Amino acid sequence: MTEQDKKILDKSDKLHEESLVVDLHNHPTLKASLFSRNLKERNKKWLSTLFREKFWPLTTRSNFPSVKQGGVNVLLSTVYAPELQWADHIKLIKWMLWLYSGVREKYFDPPYFDITTVMMDEIERQVEEQEGFQFAKRVDEIDEIINEGNICLLHSIEGAHSLQGEVSGKLMRQEEGSPAEVEGEIMGNLEKLYERGVVYLTLAHFYPNQVVSPVFPYPDYGLKHTGREIIKEWDMTEGLTPIGERVVEKMIELGMMIDVCHCTLPARKRIYEIAEASGVDSCVFSTHTGAFEVNRDLYNLQDWEIKWIADHGGVVGIIFMNYWISPVNTGMGLKYIEETLKHIIKVSNVNVPAIGTDFDGFTDPPDELIDTGELPHITRYLLSCGYDETIVRNFLGLNAFSMIKRGWKR
């Protein structure tokens, strides 16, 4: 290492340590629940090394030691209640549920809302037992937790199917009640999650729910486990349902933030229209995505959307997953995180890009940055690319933190 390299390394490490670091979308609870993981423990070294440059669903990328090592100050702990069709399509999940009936009975058989609350209970229990970590249930608790030197966790939910209980059912057109009863259950559960301290709801996920339709969710390596014939099951011309429109309006009224990730383009357009009509800013954003002009996938945001979000006080969290950010098949995705960052700034401003790793969401991150503990690598890389320290600090957390303080009304 040259003297110049050492200076850059020392400067970047100091900058990262002094910066406020926020991850808008992270799934510590998913593998902790499905695989009975204790988040106090790191991965076994041999397992991490063996699958460092491969997609391996059993690897934990966000546990308490790695979150601390990565210098994270605020972590949006995202709960995903596994969708019923997920188990039907993914062979590994089918095998796991056959082998571990207790997992099926706890995380697949009950109504989605019940699964969601159980998973929230479990992550809260683990956090309560871990010194230096604490959940904030109100916006005014965030600063207090950080100022005490603790890492602040915030609840978030992925997929509006989590609002569906016994009446709404699990599959579309298989409801157990009337449209009015379904809507009443969904709205009631939305308010319960808000009262529990959920910052945002990602409306869509893999499969259609009572609120919205999603884009096709599986990367190429996922199709190896599903078969390509499932592609025809997604209609990406569908958008918000009538209930979905009222859910968006209710979220704005409550002050629960709306994440447009995974939504179809028609759904995203309608969400922007409803938010625009409300006159409320900082209520709509994107937690973990890429830029369409960098990688032309319908999951990623188009330039006009990035501009709209910027003009209305939101941010765009960049996903740390090769498939969504890279236009080429490569494991080396750090440069495409930077390309996406540069593009977002170009079409909006420096107050818009943020971090939304999606670690432990069964993702394949860049080989140069495989878990939360390696977040300082992005700071080193950006400084090496010549980015101003202000831009780096904004990206690491200031943009996301400011938006949450403005947009979360609990």
Short mmCIF file of N, CA, C and O in Angstrom, two decimals, residues 68-120:
data_model
loop_
_atom_site.label_atom_id
_atom_site.label_comp_id
_atom_site.label_asym_id
_atom_site.label_seq_id
_atom_site.Cartn_x
_atom_site.Cartn_y
_atom_site.Cartn_z
N LYS A 68 -23.02 -3.42 13.73
CA LYS A 68 -22.13 -2.54 14.52
C LYS A 68 -20.83 -2.27 13.77
O LYS A 68 -20.35 -1.14 13.71
N GLN A 69 -20.26 -3.31 13.19
CA GLN A 69 -19.01 -3.17 12.44
C GLN A 69 -19.18 -2.23 11.25
O GLN A 69 -18.27 -1.48 10.90
N GLY A 70 -20.34 -2.25 10.63
CA GLY A 70 -20.60 -1.41 9.46
C GLY A 70 -20.86 0.04 9.79
O GLY A 70 -21.03 0.85 8.89
N GLY A 71 -20.89 0.37 11.08
CA GLY A 71 -21.09 1.76 11.48
C GLY A 71 -22.50 2.26 11.30
O GLY A 71 -22.74 3.47 11.21
N VAL A 72 -23.47 1.34 11.27
CA VAL A 72 -24.86 1.73 11.05
C VAL A 72 -25.41 2.40 12.30
O VAL A 72 -25.23 1.91 13.41
N ASN A 73 -26.11 3.51 12.10
CA ASN A 73 -26.78 4.22 13.21
C ASN A 73 -28.27 3.95 13.25
O ASN A 73 -28.87 3.87 14.32
N VAL A 74 -28.88 3.84 12.05
CA VAL A 74 -30.32 3.60 11.96
C VAL A 74 -30.56 2.49 10.95
O VAL A 74 -30.09 2.57 9.80
N LEU A 75 -31.27 1.46 11.38
CA LEU A 75 -31.55 0.31 10.51
C LEU A 75 -33.06 0.11 10.42
O LEU A 75 -33.72 -0.06 11.44
N LEU A 76 -33.58 0.18 9.21
CA LEU A 76 -34.99 -0.15 9.00
C LEU A 76 -35.12 -1.66 8.93
O LEU A 76 -34.73 -2.29 7.94
N SER A 77 -35.62 -2.24 10.00
CA SER A 77 -35.77 -3.69 10.11
C SER A 77 -37.05 -4.11 9.40
O SER A 77 -38.15 -3.89 9.91
N THR A 78 -36.89 -4.70 8.23
CA THR A 78 -38.03 -4.95 7.35
C THR A 78 -38.55 -6.37 7.51
O THR A 78 -37.82 -7.34 7.32
N VAL A 79 -39.82 -6.47 7.88
CA VAL A 79 -40.48 -7.77 8.05
C VAL A 79 -41.16 -8.16 6.74
O VAL A 79 -41.91 -7.37 6.16
N TYR A 80 -40.90 -9.36 6.30
CA TYR A 80 -41.58 -9.93 5.14
C TYR A 80 -42.23 -11.24 5.55
O TYR A 80 -41.53 -12.20 5.92
N ALA A 81 -43.56 -11.29 5.54
CA ALA A 81 -44.28 -12.53 5.79
C ALA A 81 -44.28 -13.34 4.51
O ALA A 81 -44.81 -12.88 3.49
N PRO A 82 -43.66 -14.52 4.50
CA PRO A 82 -43.52 -15.28 3.25
C PRO A 82 -44.87 -15.51 2.57
O PRO A 82 -45.82 -15.99 3.18
N GLU A 83 -44.93 -15.18 1.29
CA GLU A 83 -46.15 -15.35 0.52
C GLU A 83 -46.35 -16.82 0.17
O GLU A 83 -45.40 -17.55 -0.09
N LEU A 84 -47.61 -17.23 0.13
CA LEU A 84 -47.96 -18.63 -0.08
C LEU A 84 -47.39 -19.15 -1.39
O LEU A 84 -46.85 -20.26 -1.45
N GLN A 85 -47.45 -18.34 -2.45
CA GLN A 85 -46.97 -18.78 -3.76
C GLN A 85 -45.46 -18.95 -3.79
O GLN A 85 -44.92 -19.69 -4.61
N TRP A 86 -44.78 -18.23 -2.91
CA TRP A 86 -43.32 -18.35 -2.79
C TRP A 86 -42.94 -19.80 -2.50
O TRP A 86 -42.02 -20.35 -3.10
N ALA A 87 -43.67 -20.41 -1.58
CA ALA A 87 -43.39 -21.80 -1.24
C ALA A 87 -43.74 -22.73 -2.39
O ALA A 87 -43.10 -23.77 -2.58
N ASP A 88 -44.75 -22.37 -3.19
CA ASP A 88 -45.13 -23.21 -4.32
C ASP A 88 -44.09 -23.16 -5.43
O ASP A 88 -43.84 -24.15 -6.11
N HIS A 89 -43.47 -21.99 -5.63
CA HIS A 89 -42.58 -21.79 -6.77
C HIS A 89 -41.12 -22.12 -6.51
O HIS A 89 -40.40 -22.52 -7.42
N ILE A 90 -40.65 -21.92 -5.27
CA ILE A 90 -39.23 -22.10 -4.98
C ILE A 90 -38.98 -23.50 -4.41
O ILE A 90 -39.47 -23.84 -3.32
N LYS A 91 -38.23 -24.28 -5.14
CA LYS A 91 -38.01 -25.67 -4.74
C LYS A 91 -37.32 -25.79 -3.39
O LYS A 91 -37.62 -26.68 -2.59
N LEU A 92 -36.38 -24.88 -3.11
CA LEU A 92 -35.67 -24.91 -1.83
C LEU A 92 -36.64 -24.70 -0.68
O LEU A 92 -36.55 -25.37 0.36
N ILE A 93 -37.59 -23.77 -0.86
CA ILE A 93 -38.58 -23.51 0.19
C ILE A 93 -39.50 -24.72 0.36
O ILE A 93 -39.83 -25.12 1.49
N LYS A 94 -39.91 -25.33 -0.75
CA LYS A 94 -40.73 -26.54 -0.66
C LYS A 94 -40.04 -27.62 0.15
O LYS A 94 -40.63 -28.26 1.03
N TRP A 95 -38.76 -27.80 -0.13
CA TRP A 95 -37.98 -28.82 0.57
C TRP A 95 -37.86 -28.49 2.05
O TRP A 95 -38.02 -29.35 2.92
N MET A 96 -37.62 -27.21 2.34
CA MET A 96 -37.45 -26.79 3.72
C MET A 96 -38.74 -27.02 4.52
O MET A 96 -38.70 -27.49 5.66
N LEU A 97 -39.88 -26.70 3.91
CA LEU A 97 -41.15 -26.86 4.61
C LEU A 97 -41.51 -28.32 4.81
O LEU A 97 -42.18 -28.67 5.78
N TRP A 98 -41.08 -29.15 3.89
CA TRP A 98 -41.29 -30.59 4.07
C TRP A 98 -40.43 -31.12 5.22
O TRP A 98 -40.87 -31.95 6.03
N LEU A 99 -39.22 -30.59 5.31
CA LEU A 99 -38.28 -31.06 6.33
C LEU A 99 -38.60 -30.48 7.70
O LEU A 99 -38.48 -31.16 8.72
N TYR A 100 -39.03 -29.20 7.73
CA TYR A 100 -39.27 -28.51 8.99
C TYR A 100 -40.74 -28.08 9.05
O TYR A 100 -41.08 -26.96 8.70
N SER A 101 -41.59 -28.97 9.52
CA SER A 101 -43.02 -28.68 9.56
C SER A 101 -43.34 -27.52 10.49
O SER A 101 -44.31 -26.80 10.30
N GLY A 102 -42.50 -27.33 11.52
CA GLY A 102 -42.74 -26.24 12.46
C GLY A 102 -42.62 -24.87 11.81
O GLY A 102 -43.34 -23.93 12.17
N VAL A 103 -41.71 -24.76 10.83
CA VAL A 103 -41.56 -23.50 10.09
C VAL A 103 -42.83 -23.23 9.28
O VAL A 103 -43.34 -22.11 9.25
N ARG A 104 -43.34 -24.25 8.64
CA ARG A 104 -44.57 -24.10 7.86
C ARG A 104 -45.72 -23.69 8.77
O ARG A 104 -46.49 -22.77 8.45
N GLU A 105 -45.87 -24.34 9.91
CA GLU A 105 -46.99 -24.07 10.81
C GLU A 105 -46.94 -22.66 11.40
O GLU A 105 -47.97 -22.07 11.70
N LYS A 106 -45.72 -22.11 11.54
CA LYS A 106 -45.56 -20.80 12.18
C LYS A 106 -45.51 -19.66 11.19
O LYS A 106 -46.06 -18.58 11.44
N TYR A 107 -44.86 -19.88 10.03
CA TYR A 107 -44.59 -18.77 9.11
C TYR A 107 -45.26 -18.87 7.75
O TYR A 107 -45.12 -17.97 6.93
N PHE A 108 -46.01 -19.94 7.50
CA PHE A 108 -46.67 -20.09 6.20
C PHE A 108 -48.16 -20.37 6.34
O PHE A 108 -48.94 -19.91 5.51
N ASP A 109 -48.57 -21.12 7.35
CA ASP A 109 -49.97 -21.51 7.46
C ASP A 109 -50.90 -20.42 8.00
O ASP A 109 -52.02 -20.27 7.51
N PRO A 110 -50.49 -19.63 9.01
CA PRO A 110 -51.42 -18.63 9.58
C PRO A 110 -51.73 -17.49 8.60
O PRO A 110 -51.06 -17.34 7.57
N PRO A 111 -52.72 -16.66 8.93
CA PRO A 111 -52.97 -15.46 8.12
C PRO A 111 -51.73 -14.56 8.09
O PRO A 111 -50.94 -14.52 9.04
N TYR A 112 -51.58 -13.83 7.00
CA TYR A 112 -50.37 -13.00 6.83
C TYR A 112 -50.18 -12.00 7.96
O TYR A 112 -49.05 -11.77 8.41
N PHE A 113 -51.26 -11.38 8.41
CA PHE A 113 -51.11 -10.39 9.47
C PHE A 113 -50.58 -11.03 10.75
O PHE A 113 -49.73 -10.44 11.44
N ASP A 114 -51.03 -12.23 11.05
CA ASP A 114 -50.55 -12.93 12.24
C ASP A 114 -49.06 -13.26 12.13
O ASP A 114 -48.30 -13.13 13.09
N ILE A 115 -48.64 -13.71 10.94
CA ILE A 115 -47.22 -14.01 10.72
C ILE A 115 -46.38 -12.74 10.91
O ILE A 115 -45.32 -12.76 11.54
N THR A 116 -46.88 -11.64 10.37
CA THR A 116 -46.16 -10.37 10.46
C THR A 116 -45.93 -9.97 11.91
O THR A 116 -44.82 -9.58 12.31
N THR A 117 -46.97 -10.05 12.72
CA THR A 117 -46.84 -9.64 14.12
C THR A 117 -45.92 -10.58 14.89
O THR A 117 -45.17 -10.13 15.76
N VAL A 118 -45.97 -11.86 14.58
CA VAL A 118 -45.06 -12.82 15.23
C VAL A 118 -43.61 -12.49 14.91
O VAL A 118 -42.74 -12.48 15.79
N MET A 119 -43.32 -12.18 13.65
CA MET A 119 -41.95 -11.86 13.26
C MET A 119 -41.49 -10.54 13.89
O MET A 119 -40.32 -10.39 14.27
N MET A 120 -42.40 -9.58 14.02
CA MET A 120 -42.05 -8.34 14.71
C MET A 120 -41.75 -8.61 16.18
O MET A 120 -40.81 -8.05 16.76
#
